[in-house]
Coordinates of C-alpha atoms in Angstrom, one line a residue:
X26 CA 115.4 -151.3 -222.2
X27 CA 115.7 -147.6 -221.7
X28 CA 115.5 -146.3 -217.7
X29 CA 115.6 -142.6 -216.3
X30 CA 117.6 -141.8 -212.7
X31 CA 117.7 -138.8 -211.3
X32 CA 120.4 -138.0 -209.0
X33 CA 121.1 -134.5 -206.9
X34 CA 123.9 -133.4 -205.2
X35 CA 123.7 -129.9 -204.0
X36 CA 126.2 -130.3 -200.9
X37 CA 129.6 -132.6 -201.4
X38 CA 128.7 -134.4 -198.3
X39 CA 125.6 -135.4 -200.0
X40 CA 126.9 -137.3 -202.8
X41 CA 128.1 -140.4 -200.8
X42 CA 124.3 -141.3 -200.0
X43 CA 122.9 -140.5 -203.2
X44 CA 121.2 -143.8 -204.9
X45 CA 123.0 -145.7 -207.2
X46 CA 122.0 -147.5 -210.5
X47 CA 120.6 -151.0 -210.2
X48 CA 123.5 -152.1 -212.2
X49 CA 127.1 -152.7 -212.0
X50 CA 127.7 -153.3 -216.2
X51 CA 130.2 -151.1 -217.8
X52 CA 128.2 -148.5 -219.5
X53 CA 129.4 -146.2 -223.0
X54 CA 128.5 -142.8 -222.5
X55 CA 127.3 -141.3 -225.7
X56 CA 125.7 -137.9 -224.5
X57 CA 126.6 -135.4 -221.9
X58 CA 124.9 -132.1 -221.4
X59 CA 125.0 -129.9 -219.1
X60 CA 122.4 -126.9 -218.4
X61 CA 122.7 -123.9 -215.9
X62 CA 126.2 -122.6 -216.6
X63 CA 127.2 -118.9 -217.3
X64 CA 130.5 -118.1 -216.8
X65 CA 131.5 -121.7 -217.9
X66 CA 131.4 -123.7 -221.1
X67 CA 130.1 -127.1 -221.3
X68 CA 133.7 -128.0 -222.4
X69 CA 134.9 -126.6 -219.3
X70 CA 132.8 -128.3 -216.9
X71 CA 133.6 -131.6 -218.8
X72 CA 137.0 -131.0 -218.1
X73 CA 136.7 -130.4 -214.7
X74 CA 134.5 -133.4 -214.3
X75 CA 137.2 -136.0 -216.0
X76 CA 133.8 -137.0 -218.0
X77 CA 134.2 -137.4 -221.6
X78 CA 131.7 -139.1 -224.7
X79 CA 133.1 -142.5 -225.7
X80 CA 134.0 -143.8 -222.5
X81 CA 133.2 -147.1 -220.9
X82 CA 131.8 -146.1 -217.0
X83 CA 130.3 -147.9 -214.6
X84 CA 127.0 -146.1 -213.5
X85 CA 128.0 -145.4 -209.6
X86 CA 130.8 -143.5 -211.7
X87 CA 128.7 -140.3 -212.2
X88 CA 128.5 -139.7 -208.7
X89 CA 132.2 -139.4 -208.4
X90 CA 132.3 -136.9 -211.0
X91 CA 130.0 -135.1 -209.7
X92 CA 132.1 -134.8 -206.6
X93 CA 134.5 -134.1 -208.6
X94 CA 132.7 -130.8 -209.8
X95 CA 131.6 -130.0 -205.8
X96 CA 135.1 -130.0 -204.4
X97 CA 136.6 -128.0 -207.2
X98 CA 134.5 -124.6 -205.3
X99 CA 133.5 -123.6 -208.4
X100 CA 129.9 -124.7 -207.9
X101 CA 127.3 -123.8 -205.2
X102 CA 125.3 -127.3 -206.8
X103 CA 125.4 -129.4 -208.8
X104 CA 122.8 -132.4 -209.7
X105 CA 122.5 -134.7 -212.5
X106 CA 120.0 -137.5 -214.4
X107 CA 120.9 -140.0 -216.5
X108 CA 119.4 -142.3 -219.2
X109 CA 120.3 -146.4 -220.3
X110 CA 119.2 -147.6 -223.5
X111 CA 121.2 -150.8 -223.6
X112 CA 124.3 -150.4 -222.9
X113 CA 124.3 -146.8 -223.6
X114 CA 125.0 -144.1 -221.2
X115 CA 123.4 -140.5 -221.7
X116 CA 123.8 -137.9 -218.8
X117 CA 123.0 -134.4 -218.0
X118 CA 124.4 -132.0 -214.9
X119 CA 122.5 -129.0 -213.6
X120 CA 125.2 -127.1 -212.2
X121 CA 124.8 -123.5 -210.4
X122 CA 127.9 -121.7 -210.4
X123 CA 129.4 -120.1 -207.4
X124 CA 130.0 -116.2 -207.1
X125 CA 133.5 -114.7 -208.0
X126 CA 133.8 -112.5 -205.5
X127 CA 137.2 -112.9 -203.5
X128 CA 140.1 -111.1 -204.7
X129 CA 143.2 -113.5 -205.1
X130 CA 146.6 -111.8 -203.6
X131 CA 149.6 -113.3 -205.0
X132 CA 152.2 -112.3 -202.6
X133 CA 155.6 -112.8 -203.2
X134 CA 156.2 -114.6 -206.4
X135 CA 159.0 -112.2 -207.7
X136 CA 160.5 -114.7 -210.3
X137 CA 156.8 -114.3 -212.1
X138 CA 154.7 -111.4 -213.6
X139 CA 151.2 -111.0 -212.6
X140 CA 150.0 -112.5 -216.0
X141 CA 152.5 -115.2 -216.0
X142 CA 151.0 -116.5 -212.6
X143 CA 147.0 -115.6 -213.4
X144 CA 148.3 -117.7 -216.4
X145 CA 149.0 -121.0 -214.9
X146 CA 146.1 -120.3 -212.5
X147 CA 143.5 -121.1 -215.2
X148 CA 145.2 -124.7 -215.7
X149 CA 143.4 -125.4 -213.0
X150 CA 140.5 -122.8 -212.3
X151 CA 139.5 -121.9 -216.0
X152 CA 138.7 -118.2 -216.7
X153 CA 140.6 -116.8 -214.3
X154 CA 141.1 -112.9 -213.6
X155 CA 142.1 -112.3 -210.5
X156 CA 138.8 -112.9 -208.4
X157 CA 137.5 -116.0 -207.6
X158 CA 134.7 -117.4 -205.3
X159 CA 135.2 -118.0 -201.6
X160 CA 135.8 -121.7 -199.9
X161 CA 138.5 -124.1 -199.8
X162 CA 138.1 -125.8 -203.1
X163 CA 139.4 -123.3 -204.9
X164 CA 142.4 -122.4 -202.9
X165 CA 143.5 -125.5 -203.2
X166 CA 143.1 -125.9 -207.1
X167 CA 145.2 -122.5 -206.9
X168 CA 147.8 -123.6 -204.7
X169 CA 148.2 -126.9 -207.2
X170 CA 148.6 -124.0 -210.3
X171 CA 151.3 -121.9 -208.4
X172 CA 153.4 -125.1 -206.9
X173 CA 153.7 -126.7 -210.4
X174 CA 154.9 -123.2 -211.7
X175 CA 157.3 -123.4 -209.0
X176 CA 158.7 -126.9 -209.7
X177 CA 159.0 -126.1 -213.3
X178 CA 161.4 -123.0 -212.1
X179 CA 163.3 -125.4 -209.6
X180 CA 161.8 -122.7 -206.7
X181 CA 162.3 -125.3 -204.3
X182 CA 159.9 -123.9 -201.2
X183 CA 156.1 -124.7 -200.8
X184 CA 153.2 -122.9 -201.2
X185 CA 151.6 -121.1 -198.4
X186 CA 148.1 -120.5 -198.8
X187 CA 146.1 -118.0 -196.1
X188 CA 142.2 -116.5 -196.0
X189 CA 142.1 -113.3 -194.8
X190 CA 139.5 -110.5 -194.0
X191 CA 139.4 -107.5 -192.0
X192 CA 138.0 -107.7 -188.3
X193 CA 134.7 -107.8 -188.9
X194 CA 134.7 -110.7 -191.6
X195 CA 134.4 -108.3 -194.5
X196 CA 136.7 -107.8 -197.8
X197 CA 138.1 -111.0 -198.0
X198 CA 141.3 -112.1 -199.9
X199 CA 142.6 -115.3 -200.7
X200 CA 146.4 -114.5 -200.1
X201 CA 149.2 -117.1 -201.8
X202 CA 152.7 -116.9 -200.5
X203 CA 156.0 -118.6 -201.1
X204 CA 156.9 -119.9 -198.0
X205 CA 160.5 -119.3 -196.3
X206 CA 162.3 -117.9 -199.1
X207 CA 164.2 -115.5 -196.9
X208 CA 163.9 -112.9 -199.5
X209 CA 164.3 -109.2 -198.3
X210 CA 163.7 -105.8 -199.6
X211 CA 166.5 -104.2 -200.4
X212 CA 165.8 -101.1 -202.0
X213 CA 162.7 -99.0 -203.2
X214 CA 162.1 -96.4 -205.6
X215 CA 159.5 -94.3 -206.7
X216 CA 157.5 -93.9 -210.0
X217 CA 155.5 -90.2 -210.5
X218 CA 156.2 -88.7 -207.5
X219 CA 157.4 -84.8 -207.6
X220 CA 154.8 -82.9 -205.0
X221 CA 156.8 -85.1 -202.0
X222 CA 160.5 -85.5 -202.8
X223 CA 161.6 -88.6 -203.8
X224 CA 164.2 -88.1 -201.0
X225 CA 161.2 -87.8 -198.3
X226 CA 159.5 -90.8 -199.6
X227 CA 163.2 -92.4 -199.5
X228 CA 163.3 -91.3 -196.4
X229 CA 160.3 -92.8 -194.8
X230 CA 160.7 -96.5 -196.4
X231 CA 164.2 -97.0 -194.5
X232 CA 161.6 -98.5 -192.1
X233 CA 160.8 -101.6 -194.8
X234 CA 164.0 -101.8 -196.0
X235 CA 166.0 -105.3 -194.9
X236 CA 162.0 -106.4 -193.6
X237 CA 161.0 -110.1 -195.7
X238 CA 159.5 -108.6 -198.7
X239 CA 155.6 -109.2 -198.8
X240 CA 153.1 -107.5 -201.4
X241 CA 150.3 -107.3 -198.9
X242 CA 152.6 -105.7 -196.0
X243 CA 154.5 -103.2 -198.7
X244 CA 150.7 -101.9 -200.3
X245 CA 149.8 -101.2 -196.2
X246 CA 153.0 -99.8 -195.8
X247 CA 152.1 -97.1 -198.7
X248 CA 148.5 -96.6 -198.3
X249 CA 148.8 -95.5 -194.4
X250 CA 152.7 -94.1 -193.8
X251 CA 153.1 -93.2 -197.2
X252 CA 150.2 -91.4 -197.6
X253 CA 150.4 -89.2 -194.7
X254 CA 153.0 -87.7 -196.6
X255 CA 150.6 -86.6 -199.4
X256 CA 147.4 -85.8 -196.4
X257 CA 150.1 -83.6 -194.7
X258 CA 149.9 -81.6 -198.2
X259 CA 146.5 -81.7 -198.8
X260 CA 146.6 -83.8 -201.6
X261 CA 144.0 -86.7 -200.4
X262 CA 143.4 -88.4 -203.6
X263 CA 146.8 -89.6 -203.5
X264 CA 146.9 -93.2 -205.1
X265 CA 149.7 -96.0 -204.5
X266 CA 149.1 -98.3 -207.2
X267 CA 150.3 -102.2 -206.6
X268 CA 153.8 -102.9 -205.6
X269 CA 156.0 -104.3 -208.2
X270 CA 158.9 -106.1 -207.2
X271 CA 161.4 -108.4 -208.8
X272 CA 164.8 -109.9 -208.0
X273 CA 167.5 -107.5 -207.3
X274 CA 170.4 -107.5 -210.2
X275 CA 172.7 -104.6 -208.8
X276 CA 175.8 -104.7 -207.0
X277 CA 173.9 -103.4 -203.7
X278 CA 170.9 -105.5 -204.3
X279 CA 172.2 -109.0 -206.1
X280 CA 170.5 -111.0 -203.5
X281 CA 167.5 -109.9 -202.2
X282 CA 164.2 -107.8 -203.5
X283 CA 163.8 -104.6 -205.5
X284 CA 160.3 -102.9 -205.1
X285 CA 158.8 -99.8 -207.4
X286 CA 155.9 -98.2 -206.2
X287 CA 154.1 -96.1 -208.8
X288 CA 152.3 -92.8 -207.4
X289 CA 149.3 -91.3 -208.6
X290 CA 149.3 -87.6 -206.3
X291 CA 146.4 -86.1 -207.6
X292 CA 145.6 -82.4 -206.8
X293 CA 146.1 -80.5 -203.8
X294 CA 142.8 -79.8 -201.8
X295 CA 142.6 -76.3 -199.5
X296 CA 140.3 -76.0 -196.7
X297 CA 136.5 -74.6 -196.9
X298 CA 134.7 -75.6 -193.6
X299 CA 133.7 -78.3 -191.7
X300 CA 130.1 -79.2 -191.2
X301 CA 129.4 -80.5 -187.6
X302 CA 126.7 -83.0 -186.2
X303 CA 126.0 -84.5 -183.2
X304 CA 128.0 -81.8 -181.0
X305 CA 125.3 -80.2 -178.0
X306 CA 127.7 -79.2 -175.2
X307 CA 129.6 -77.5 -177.5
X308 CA 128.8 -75.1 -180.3
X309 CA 130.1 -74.8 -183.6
X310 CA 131.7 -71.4 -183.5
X311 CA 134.0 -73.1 -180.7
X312 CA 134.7 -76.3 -181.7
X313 CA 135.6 -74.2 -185.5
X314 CA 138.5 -72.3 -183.1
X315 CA 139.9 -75.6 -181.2
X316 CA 140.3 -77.1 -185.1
X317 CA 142.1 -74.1 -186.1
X318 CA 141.8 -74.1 -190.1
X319 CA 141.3 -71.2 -191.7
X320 CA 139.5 -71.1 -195.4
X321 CA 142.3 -70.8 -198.2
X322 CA 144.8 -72.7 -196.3
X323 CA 145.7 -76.4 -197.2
X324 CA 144.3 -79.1 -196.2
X325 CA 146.2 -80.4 -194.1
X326 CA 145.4 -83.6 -192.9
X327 CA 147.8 -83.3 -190.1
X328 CA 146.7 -80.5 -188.8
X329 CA 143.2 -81.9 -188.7
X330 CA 143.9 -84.6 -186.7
X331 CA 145.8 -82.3 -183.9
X332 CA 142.7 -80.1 -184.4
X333 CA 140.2 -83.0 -183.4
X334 CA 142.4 -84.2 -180.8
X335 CA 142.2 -81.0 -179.5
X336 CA 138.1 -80.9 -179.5
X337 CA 138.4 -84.4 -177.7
X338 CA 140.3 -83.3 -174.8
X339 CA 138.2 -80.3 -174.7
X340 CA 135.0 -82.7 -174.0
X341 CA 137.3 -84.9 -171.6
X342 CA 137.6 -82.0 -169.8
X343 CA 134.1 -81.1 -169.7
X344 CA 133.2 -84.8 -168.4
X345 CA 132.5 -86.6 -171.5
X346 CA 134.8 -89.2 -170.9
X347 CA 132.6 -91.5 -174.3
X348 CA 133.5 -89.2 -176.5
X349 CA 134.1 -89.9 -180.2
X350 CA 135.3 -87.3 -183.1
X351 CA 135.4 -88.7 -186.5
X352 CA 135.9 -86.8 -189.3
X353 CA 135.5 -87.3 -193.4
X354 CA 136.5 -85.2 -196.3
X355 CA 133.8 -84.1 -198.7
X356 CA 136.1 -83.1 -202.0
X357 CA 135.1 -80.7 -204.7
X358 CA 137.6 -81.6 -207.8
X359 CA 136.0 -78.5 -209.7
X360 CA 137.0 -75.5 -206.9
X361 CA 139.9 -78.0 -205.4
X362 CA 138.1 -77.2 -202.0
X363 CA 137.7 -79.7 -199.0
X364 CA 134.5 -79.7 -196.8
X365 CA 135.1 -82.3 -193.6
X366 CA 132.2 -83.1 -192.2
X367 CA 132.8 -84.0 -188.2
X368 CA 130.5 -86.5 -186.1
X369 CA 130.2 -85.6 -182.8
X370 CA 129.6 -88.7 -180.2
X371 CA 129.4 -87.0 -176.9
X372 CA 128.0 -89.8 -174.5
X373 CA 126.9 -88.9 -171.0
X374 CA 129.1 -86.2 -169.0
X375 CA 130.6 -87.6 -165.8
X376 CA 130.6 -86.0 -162.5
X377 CA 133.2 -85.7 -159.6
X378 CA 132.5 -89.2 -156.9
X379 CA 134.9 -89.4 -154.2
X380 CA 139.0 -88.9 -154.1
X381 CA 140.7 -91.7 -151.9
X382 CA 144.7 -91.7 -151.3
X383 CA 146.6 -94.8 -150.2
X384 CA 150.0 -94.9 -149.3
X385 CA 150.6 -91.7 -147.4
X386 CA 149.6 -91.6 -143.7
X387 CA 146.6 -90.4 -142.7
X388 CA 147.2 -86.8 -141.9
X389 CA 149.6 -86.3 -145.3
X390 CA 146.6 -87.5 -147.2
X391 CA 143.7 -85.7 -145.7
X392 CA 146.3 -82.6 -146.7
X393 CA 146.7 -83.1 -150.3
X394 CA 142.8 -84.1 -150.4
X395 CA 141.9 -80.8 -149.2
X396 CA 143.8 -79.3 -152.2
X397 CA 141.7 -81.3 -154.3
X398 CA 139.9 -78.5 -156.0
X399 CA 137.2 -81.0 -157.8
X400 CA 134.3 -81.8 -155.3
X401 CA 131.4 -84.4 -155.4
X402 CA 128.9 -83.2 -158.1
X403 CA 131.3 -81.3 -160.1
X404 CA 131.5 -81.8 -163.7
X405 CA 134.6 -84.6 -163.8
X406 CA 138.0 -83.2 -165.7
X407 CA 139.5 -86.0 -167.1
X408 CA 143.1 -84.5 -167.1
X409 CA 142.5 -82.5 -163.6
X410 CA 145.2 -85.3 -162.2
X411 CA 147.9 -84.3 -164.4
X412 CA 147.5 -80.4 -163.6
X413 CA 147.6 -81.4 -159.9
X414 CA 149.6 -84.2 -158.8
X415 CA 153.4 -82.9 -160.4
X416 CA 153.4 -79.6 -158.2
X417 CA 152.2 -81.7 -155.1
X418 CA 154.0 -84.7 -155.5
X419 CA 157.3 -82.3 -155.5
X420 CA 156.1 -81.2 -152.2
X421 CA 155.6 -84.1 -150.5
X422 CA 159.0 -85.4 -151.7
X423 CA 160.4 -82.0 -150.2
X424 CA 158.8 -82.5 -147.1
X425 CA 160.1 -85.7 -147.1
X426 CA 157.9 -88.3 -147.9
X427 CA 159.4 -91.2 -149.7
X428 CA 158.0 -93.1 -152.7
X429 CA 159.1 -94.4 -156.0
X430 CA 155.7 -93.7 -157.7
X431 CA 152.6 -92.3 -158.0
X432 CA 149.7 -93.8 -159.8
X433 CA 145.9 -92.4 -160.7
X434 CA 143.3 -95.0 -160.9
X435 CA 139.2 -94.4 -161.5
X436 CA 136.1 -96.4 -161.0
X437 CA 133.7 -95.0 -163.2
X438 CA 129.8 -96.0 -161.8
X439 CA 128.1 -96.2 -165.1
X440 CA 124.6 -95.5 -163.7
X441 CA 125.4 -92.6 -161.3
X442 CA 127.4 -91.2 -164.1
X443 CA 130.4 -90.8 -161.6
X444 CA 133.9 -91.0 -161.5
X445 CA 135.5 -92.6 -158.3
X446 CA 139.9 -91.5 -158.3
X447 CA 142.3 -93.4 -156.3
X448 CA 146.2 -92.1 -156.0
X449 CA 148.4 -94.7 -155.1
X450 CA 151.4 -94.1 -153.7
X451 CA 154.3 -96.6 -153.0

């Protein structure tokens, strides 16, 4: 007697209710196929299934093997059919693989080279590179890899296993770490740097030094405070590559974690011009003077930030208390030359609502509201309170008025466009 089943399981918690065979006799499975797969062999998958021809199965069998397949994450479905002739057992799996997508972070595991530990990844997670698709079924598989690589070193701490992404749920990582090893970093050094002295970069990573060592923290650690270092010289295709790290074996490192980080500096970029959009209460010509670099110069991205802080108090000044500056460098590697284009986000200007004091008596405070050069209407100055209140607060203390401080508060009425101050004094 020969009888076709066809069985689909595209979700794992759908393989519990799929229909079984009408039989419960031991079945020999003498053909398996399997269709749909691309970055997987059919070996592979029967591996990962625990199916193999020649063995004796009960029919409700398949079902946890396709289960099997489901949980590893390596599949975004996968369904099957099956054929009896007698006692023989013939089956085939549709499968449709899931997208390798998610970088895999291994974060501390100094006793082991990258290879060593990508290596006893694919035990478990075949064809591994260093990406792998999203979900919990595959984290686990890789957590099983890097524990057994531990226990076969005697590395007696678990695997700590954590998804990350940035705040908006983008770029996410699957990030491995040994857990309490209590290993710290105890020195750092530098590979192909020469346009920022070793010394200064020496310097600068006192601040990690002693800190638990962690790959993820040291790579942040380069690519923002290090790199300022290389901005500050204009030299903005500056490149940290990974951190390496392995176990310290010098007399002032035997018992903690030596880190290289290899420096790719690039070349140094000098200022052309900045290209600005958005701005309408200010014009170009003006807001070129506040940012203060001059063509031929580096490009230095210090100097560009004080520039555009400069331009934002400027607008706070004028009222524009939304206001937003960002900036991006447009690099030309044939002239070495810099172009930053600057997005203006003005908002709506503010004006002057009412002043209130609290604190003083009534006749103190009508006084120092008189002085209180900014009147209803007027175009608000966000940093008006800070040219005002030091001269006047020394007055009233000469006078002798007592208080310990003096604080500025502001109601802003989004719909009036208004900005309401209150001075508290206590």
């Amino acid at each position: 007697m020969v009888s076709t089943v066809l069985l689909v399981a595209p979700l794992l918690a759908a393989l519990g209710h799929t229909e079984q065979a009408p039989t419960a006799k031991p079945m020999r499975l003498t053909r398996i196929e399997v269709s749909g797969g691309q970055r997987f062999s059919q070996n592979q998958v029967l591996a990962l299934s625990g199916l193999r021809v020649g063995q004796t199965i009960h029919v409700d069998g398949l079902g946890a093997a396709a289960n099997k397949l489901m949980s590893s994450g390596l599949f975004k479905s996968v369904s099957y059919h099956y054929r009896t002739i007698g006692v023989q057992l013939e089956i085939t799996f549709q499968i449709e693989e899931a997208e390798w997508t998610v970088p895999v972070v291994f974060d501390n595991f100094v006793w082991f080279t990258d290879e060593e530990l990508r290596d006893a990844v694919r035990e478990e997670v075949p064809g591994f590179d260093g990406i792998a698709p999203a979900g919990s079924g595959v984290a686990s598989a890789i957590s099983r890899a890097l524990q057994r690589l531990l226990d076969k070193r005697n590395i007696q701490h678990p695997v700590d296993y954590l998804p990350l992404s940035d705040e908006h749920g983008r770029n996410p990582e699957h990030v491995f770490s040994v857990k309490g090893t209590g290993l710290k970093i105890c020195s750092v050094r530098f590979v192909g740097a020469s346009v920022v002295p070793e010394t200064e970069l020496l310097k600068a990573a006192q601040a990690i030094i002693s800190t638990d060592y962690s790959r993820g923290f040291v790579a942040q650690f380069a690519s923002g405070t290090l790199f300022q270092l290389y901005r500050q010289r204009g030299h903005w295709r500056a490149a940290f590559q990974r951190p390496a790290a392995k176990l310290g074996d010098d007399a002032g490192c035997s018992n903690g974690v030596a880190v290289s980080l290899s420096v790719d500096e690039g070349i140094a970029y000098l200022w052309d011009k900045a290209e600005w959009t958005g701005n309408t209460a200010m014009p170009a010509r003006e807001l070129d003077a506040l940012l203060a670099m001059k063509p031929g110069e580096i490009a230095n991205g210090s100097k560009v930030d004080d520039g555009v802080r400069i331009i934002r108090k400027a607008y706070l000044r004028r009222g524009y208390l939304g206001v937003r500056v960002d900036s991006e460098p447009a690099l030309d590697d044939a002239t070495h030359r810099a172009t930053f284009r600057v997005g203006v986000h003005e908002g709506p200007q503010f004006r002057m609502g009412t002043i209130s004091i609290a604190g003083l008596s009534d006749a103190t405070a009508n006084r120092l509201k008189s002085k209180w050069v900014l009147k209803p209407g007027d175009v608000y100055d966000e940093y008006y309170s800070d040219d005002f209140l030091p001269a006047e607060v020394a007055n009233l203390r000469r006078g002798g008025a007592t208080f310990k401080t003096v604080s500025v508060g502001r109601t802003l009425n989004t719909q009036a466009l208004t900005v309401d101050v209150t001075i508290t004094f206590k």
